[in-house]
Tab-separated table of C-alpha atoms in Angstrom:
chain	number	residue	atom	x	y	z
E	1	MET	CA	-73.721	272.952	132.331
E	2	THR	CA	-71.713	269.946	130.638
E	3	GLN	CA	-70.220	269.943	127.530
E	4	PRO	CA	-73.083	267.218	125.568
E	5	GLN	CA	-75.871	269.553	127.810
E	6	CYS	CA	-74.216	272.768	126.015
E	7	LYS	CA	-74.359	270.853	122.718
E	8	THR	CA	-77.915	269.785	123.420
E	9	GLN	CA	-79.097	273.040	124.177
E	10	ASN	CA	-77.358	274.650	121.027
E	11	ARG	CA	-79.025	272.245	118.828
E	12	ALA	CA	-82.433	272.847	120.324
E	13	THR	CA	-81.997	276.470	119.949
E	14	THR	CA	-80.669	276.156	116.298
E	15	LEU	CA	-83.571	274.074	115.439
E	16	ASN	CA	-86.200	276.470	116.853
E	17	GLN	CA	-84.866	279.233	114.919
E	18	GLU	CA	-84.847	277.020	111.964
E	19	LEU	CA	-88.469	275.681	112.390
E	20	ALA	CA	-89.063	279.488	112.596
E	21	ARG	CA	-88.402	280.160	109.046
E	22	GLY	CA	-90.146	276.855	108.168
E	23	TYR	CA	-93.398	277.662	109.623
E	24	PRO	CA	-93.689	280.994	110.282
E	25	ASN	CA	-97.385	280.954	110.965
E	26	ALA	CA	-97.261	278.061	113.532
E	27	ARG	CA	-100.158	277.990	115.709
E	28	CYS	CA	-102.734	275.899	117.184
E	29	GLU	CA	-104.698	274.553	114.592
E	30	LEU	CA	-107.723	274.227	116.720
E	31	ASN	CA	-110.498	276.545	116.001
E	32	TYR	CA	-111.851	278.514	119.132
E	33	ASP	CA	-112.896	281.803	120.545
E	34	ASN	CA	-112.464	281.333	124.469
E	35	PRO	CA	-110.693	278.840	126.830
E	36	LEU	CA	-114.003	276.877	127.005
E	37	GLN	CA	-114.117	276.224	123.535
E	38	LEU	CA	-110.281	275.482	123.169
E	39	LEU	CA	-110.639	273.033	126.383
E	40	ILE	CA	-113.640	271.332	124.525
E	41	ALA	CA	-111.792	271.048	121.389
E	42	THR	CA	-108.523	269.813	122.611
E	43	ILE	CA	-110.385	266.834	124.516
E	44	LEU	CA	-112.193	265.996	121.092
E	45	SER	CA	-108.862	266.020	119.533
E	46	ALA	CA	-107.772	262.958	121.192
E	47	GLN	CA	-107.474	260.145	118.519
E	48	SER	CA	-108.564	262.363	116.040
E	49	THR	CA	-107.354	265.242	114.177
E	50	ASP	CA	-107.343	268.934	114.311
E	51	THR	CA	-109.364	269.095	110.761
E	52	ARG	CA	-112.165	266.902	112.059
E	53	VAL	CA	-112.767	268.883	115.362
E	54	ASN	CA	-112.897	271.721	113.476
E	55	GLN	CA	-115.566	270.423	111.510
E	56	VAL	CA	-117.806	269.449	114.573
E	57	THR	CA	-117.457	272.223	116.591
E	58	PRO	CA	-119.059	275.230	115.011
E	59	THR	CA	-122.213	273.172	115.632
E	60	LEU	CA	-121.116	272.247	118.932
E	61	PHE	CA	-120.289	275.465	120.013
E	62	ALA	CA	-123.359	276.979	118.837
E	63	GLU	CA	-125.653	274.276	120.573
E	64	TYR	CA	-123.527	274.303	123.765
E	65	PRO	CA	-121.860	277.926	124.132
E	66	THR	CA	-121.527	277.535	128.054
E	67	ALA	CA	-120.375	275.452	130.608
E	68	GLN	CA	-123.811	275.504	131.637
E	69	ALA	CA	-125.514	274.496	128.672
E	70	LEU	CA	-122.778	271.340	128.238
E	71	ALA	CA	-123.528	270.206	131.739
E	72	ALA	CA	-127.263	269.797	130.954
E	73	ALA	CA	-126.687	268.371	127.434
E	74	THR	CA	-128.673	265.344	126.313
E	75	PRO	CA	-125.938	262.519	125.868
E	76	GLU	CA	-127.953	261.561	122.889
E	77	HIS	CA	-127.842	264.516	120.978
E	78	LEU	CA	-124.221	265.605	122.227
E	79	GLN	CA	-123.010	261.985	121.075
E	80	ALA	CA	-124.644	262.955	117.457
E	81	ILE	CA	-122.624	266.005	117.121
E	82	ILE	CA	-118.999	264.671	118.209
E	83	ARG	CA	-119.292	261.323	116.598
E	84	PRO	CA	-117.168	262.152	113.653
E	85	THR	CA	-114.196	262.835	115.915
E	86	GLY	CA	-114.124	259.214	117.552
E	87	LEU	CA	-114.382	257.664	120.959
E	88	HIS	CA	-117.879	259.515	120.888
E	89	SER	CA	-119.276	257.821	123.706
E	90	THR	CA	-116.341	258.602	126.080
E	91	LYS	CA	-116.100	261.617	125.175
E	92	THR	CA	-119.357	262.438	125.149
E	93	LYS	CA	-119.444	261.630	129.340
E	94	GLN	CA	-116.371	263.444	129.707
E	95	LEU	CA	-117.795	266.609	128.108
E	96	ILE	CA	-121.182	266.554	130.342
E	97	GLN	CA	-118.875	265.995	133.116
E	98	LEU	CA	-116.799	268.571	132.490
E	99	GLY	CA	-119.513	270.911	132.302
E	100	GLN	CA	-121.105	269.960	135.476
E	101	GLN	CA	-117.749	270.054	137.561
E	102	LEU	CA	-116.719	273.567	135.939
E	103	VAL	CA	-120.512	274.831	137.114
E	104	LYS	CA	-120.397	273.385	140.539
E	105	GLN	CA	-116.579	274.370	141.317
E	106	HIS	CA	-115.482	276.900	139.047
E	107	ASN	CA	-118.692	279.212	138.454
E	108	GLY	CA	-118.730	277.835	134.649
E	109	THR	CA	-115.299	279.464	133.838
E	110	VAL	CA	-112.089	277.645	132.955
E	111	PRO	CA	-109.662	277.606	135.561
E	112	ASP	CA	-105.926	279.119	134.610
E	113	THR	CA	-103.917	276.534	136.708
E	114	ARG	CA	-102.460	273.022	135.825
E	115	ASP	CA	-103.272	271.828	139.062
E	116	GLN	CA	-107.035	272.573	138.455
E	117	LEU	CA	-107.030	271.981	135.072
E	118	THR	CA	-105.895	268.344	135.378
E	119	LYS	CA	-108.677	267.915	137.823
E	120	LEU	CA	-111.503	268.280	135.501
E	121	PRO	CA	-112.868	265.123	133.550
E	122	GLY	CA	-111.050	264.177	130.218
E	123	VAL	CA	-108.167	266.582	131.028
E	124	GLY	CA	-104.493	265.544	130.960
E	125	ARG	CA	-101.117	267.430	131.191
E	126	LYS	CA	-100.966	267.860	127.479
E	127	THR	CA	-104.430	269.382	127.301
E	128	ALA	CA	-103.976	271.484	130.098
E	129	ASN	CA	-100.997	272.827	128.842
E	130	VAL	CA	-102.587	273.733	125.331
E	131	VAL	CA	-105.076	275.748	127.260
E	132	LEU	CA	-102.893	277.389	129.259
E	133	GLY	CA	-100.224	278.291	126.430
E	134	ASN	CA	-102.863	279.374	124.216
E	135	ALA	CA	-106.091	280.670	125.855
E	136	TYR	CA	-104.198	282.063	128.678
E	137	GLY	CA	-100.809	282.920	127.387
E	138	GLN	CA	-98.886	281.374	130.019
E	139	PRO	CA	-95.604	279.427	128.835
E	140	ALA	CA	-96.219	275.610	128.355
E	141	LEU	CA	-94.873	272.720	126.228
E	142	SER	CA	-97.552	270.695	124.654
E	143	VAL	CA	-96.122	267.086	124.280
E	144	ASP	CA	-98.284	265.053	121.774
E	145	THR	CA	-97.357	262.111	119.479
E	146	HIS	CA	-95.667	264.764	117.057
E	147	PHE	CA	-93.564	266.648	119.485
E	148	ALA	CA	-92.172	263.502	121.483
E	149	ARG	CA	-91.105	261.993	118.034
E	150	ILE	CA	-89.461	264.919	116.714
E	151	VAL	CA	-87.526	265.796	119.551
E	152	LYS	CA	-86.248	262.604	120.315
E	153	ARG	CA	-85.291	262.393	116.534
E	154	PHE	CA	-83.047	265.559	116.851
E	155	GLU	CA	-81.792	263.728	120.124
E	156	LEU	CA	-82.964	266.493	122.309
E	157	THR	CA	-84.087	264.091	124.999
E	158	GLU	CA	-83.950	260.280	125.355
E	159	GLU	CA	-87.108	260.126	127.273
E	160	ASP	CA	-90.224	258.288	126.415
E	161	THR	CA	-92.878	259.464	129.047
E	162	PRO	CA	-94.750	263.133	128.151
E	163	GLU	CA	-93.545	264.437	131.617
E	164	LYS	CA	-89.957	263.468	131.267
E	165	ILE	CA	-89.823	264.857	127.881
E	166	GLU	CA	-91.153	268.094	129.129
E	167	LYS	CA	-88.780	268.634	131.477
E	168	ASP	CA	-85.924	267.771	129.251
E	169	ILE	CA	-87.110	270.355	126.733
E	170	SER	CA	-88.025	272.767	129.040
E	171	SER	CA	-84.444	273.008	130.426
E	172	LEU	CA	-83.209	273.712	126.745
E	173	LEU	CA	-85.214	276.637	125.834
E	174	GLY	CA	-86.518	280.081	127.579
E	175	LYS	CA	-89.689	280.083	129.046
E	176	SER	CA	-90.858	282.554	126.286
E	177	GLU	CA	-90.315	279.925	123.645
E	178	TRP	CA	-92.018	276.999	124.991
E	179	THR	CA	-95.690	277.452	123.541
E	180	ILE	CA	-94.450	278.597	120.070
E	181	PHE	CA	-91.854	275.543	120.045
E	182	SER	CA	-94.529	273.071	120.563
E	183	HIS	CA	-96.485	274.761	117.617
E	184	ARG	CA	-93.687	274.663	115.137
E	185	VAL	CA	-92.407	271.484	116.010
E	186	ILE	CA	-95.859	269.968	115.837
E	187	PHE	CA	-96.406	271.758	112.556
E	188	HIS	CA	-93.160	270.133	111.296
E	189	GLY	CA	-94.415	266.400	112.368
E	190	ARG	CA	-97.427	266.967	110.709
E	191	ARG	CA	-96.507	268.314	107.460
E	192	LEU	CA	-92.878	266.481	106.752
E	193	CYS	CA	-91.565	264.445	109.625
E	194	HIS	CA	-94.329	262.038	109.999
E	195	SER	CA	-93.873	258.693	112.047
E	196	ARG	CA	-93.604	256.613	109.005
E	197	ASN	CA	-91.426	256.908	106.099
E	198	PRO	CA	-90.735	260.953	106.597
E	199	ALA	CA	-90.152	262.962	103.614
E	200	CYS	CA	-86.077	263.325	104.422
E	201	GLY	CA	-85.500	264.126	100.809
E	202	VAL	CA	-87.222	267.490	100.966
E	203	CYS	CA	-86.474	268.330	104.553
E	204	PHE	CA	-85.107	272.186	105.083
E	205	LEU	CA	-83.596	270.567	108.421
E	206	ALA	CA	-82.177	267.651	106.851
E	207	LYS	CA	-78.438	269.042	107.087
E	208	MET	CA	-78.760	269.410	111.201
E	209	CYS	CA	-80.898	266.317	111.833
E	210	PRO	CA	-79.203	263.499	113.596
E	211	SER	CA	-81.963	260.713	112.246
E	212	TYR	CA	-81.668	261.786	108.361
E	213	GLY	CA	-82.356	258.717	106.511
E	214	ILE	CA	-84.784	256.738	108.167
E	215	GLY	CA	-87.686	258.294	105.855
E	216	GLU	CA	-87.600	258.718	101.827
E	217	THR	CA	-84.372	260.445	100.902
E	218	ASP	CA	-85.050	261.041	96.970
E	219	PRO	CA	-86.494	264.097	96.458
E	220	VAL	CA	-89.320	263.470	93.943
E	221	ARG	CA	-90.317	260.176	95.620
E	222	ALA	CA	-90.170	262.619	99.096
E	223	GLN	CA	-92.135	265.341	97.749
E	224	ASN	CA	-95.190	263.232	97.726
E	225	ARG	CA	-94.911	262.745	101.563
E	226	ILE	CA	-95.673	266.566	101.980
E	227	LYS	CA	-98.799	267.231	103.721
E	228	THR	CA	-99.659	270.525	103.402
E	229	ASP	CA	-101.437	273.181	100.958
E	230	THR	CA	-99.494	274.532	97.930
E	231	ALA	CA	-98.128	277.687	99.268
E	232	GLU	CA	-96.726	276.363	102.260
E	233	ARG	CA	-95.711	273.430	100.290
E	234	GLN	CA	-93.540	275.315	97.837
E	235	HIS	CA	-92.051	277.473	100.793
E	236	LEU	CA	-90.908	274.239	102.239
E	237	LEU	CA	-89.221	273.188	98.932
E	238	GLN	CA	-87.550	276.470	98.801
E	239	LEU	CA	-86.026	276.086	101.926
E	240	ALA	CA	-84.512	273.071	101.018
E	241	SER	CA	-83.296	274.324	97.963
E	242	LEU	CA	-85.566	272.276	95.510
């Protein structure tokens, strides 16, 4: 390993450790009870938020508890339920086709390999990794927009495509850390390190961040950029010594 590679690996390890302090409860924020529910919820999360998806899935899962039920769904009824998540027409087609393919090719169960998952309607590599990492406990990095933005801000990769980013980050951390590291990074992106005007002035990672200063550095104004509940907000401010 070259000196620059070693330095990058050390930064990744330190970042993971610090994120663990900041977000001890980091997890998948989609609500689900089984692999099928997580797969459906992850498909719905495209161009949406986990909060919005969680608002529709209780009704959705009650109406369509199995792949067989989803395969037989009436498009109009399904679309009415998932409409708040956006792209409802496309997602309706994907979910019905998903149910049909699961029934036809997998006896109604969700496969547990990336190759099989990515052959399903509406399932890309990121969605497959979410299911593998969370529903099946297999090491997997979930490279969404938050993840990609933050690992680039910490100069852990210079790549732009999810697959290349995943390859770079997977070489920096042990497999056992891949899934939880994804959650921690995504938590940070949702709460502090936003795409526009991140809350640099209240960030507990400021001293180690190569990109510090691209957002609001005034602590008072930066506090208005924190997006989380009161308890977690106080925890983050304490870590930042504010």
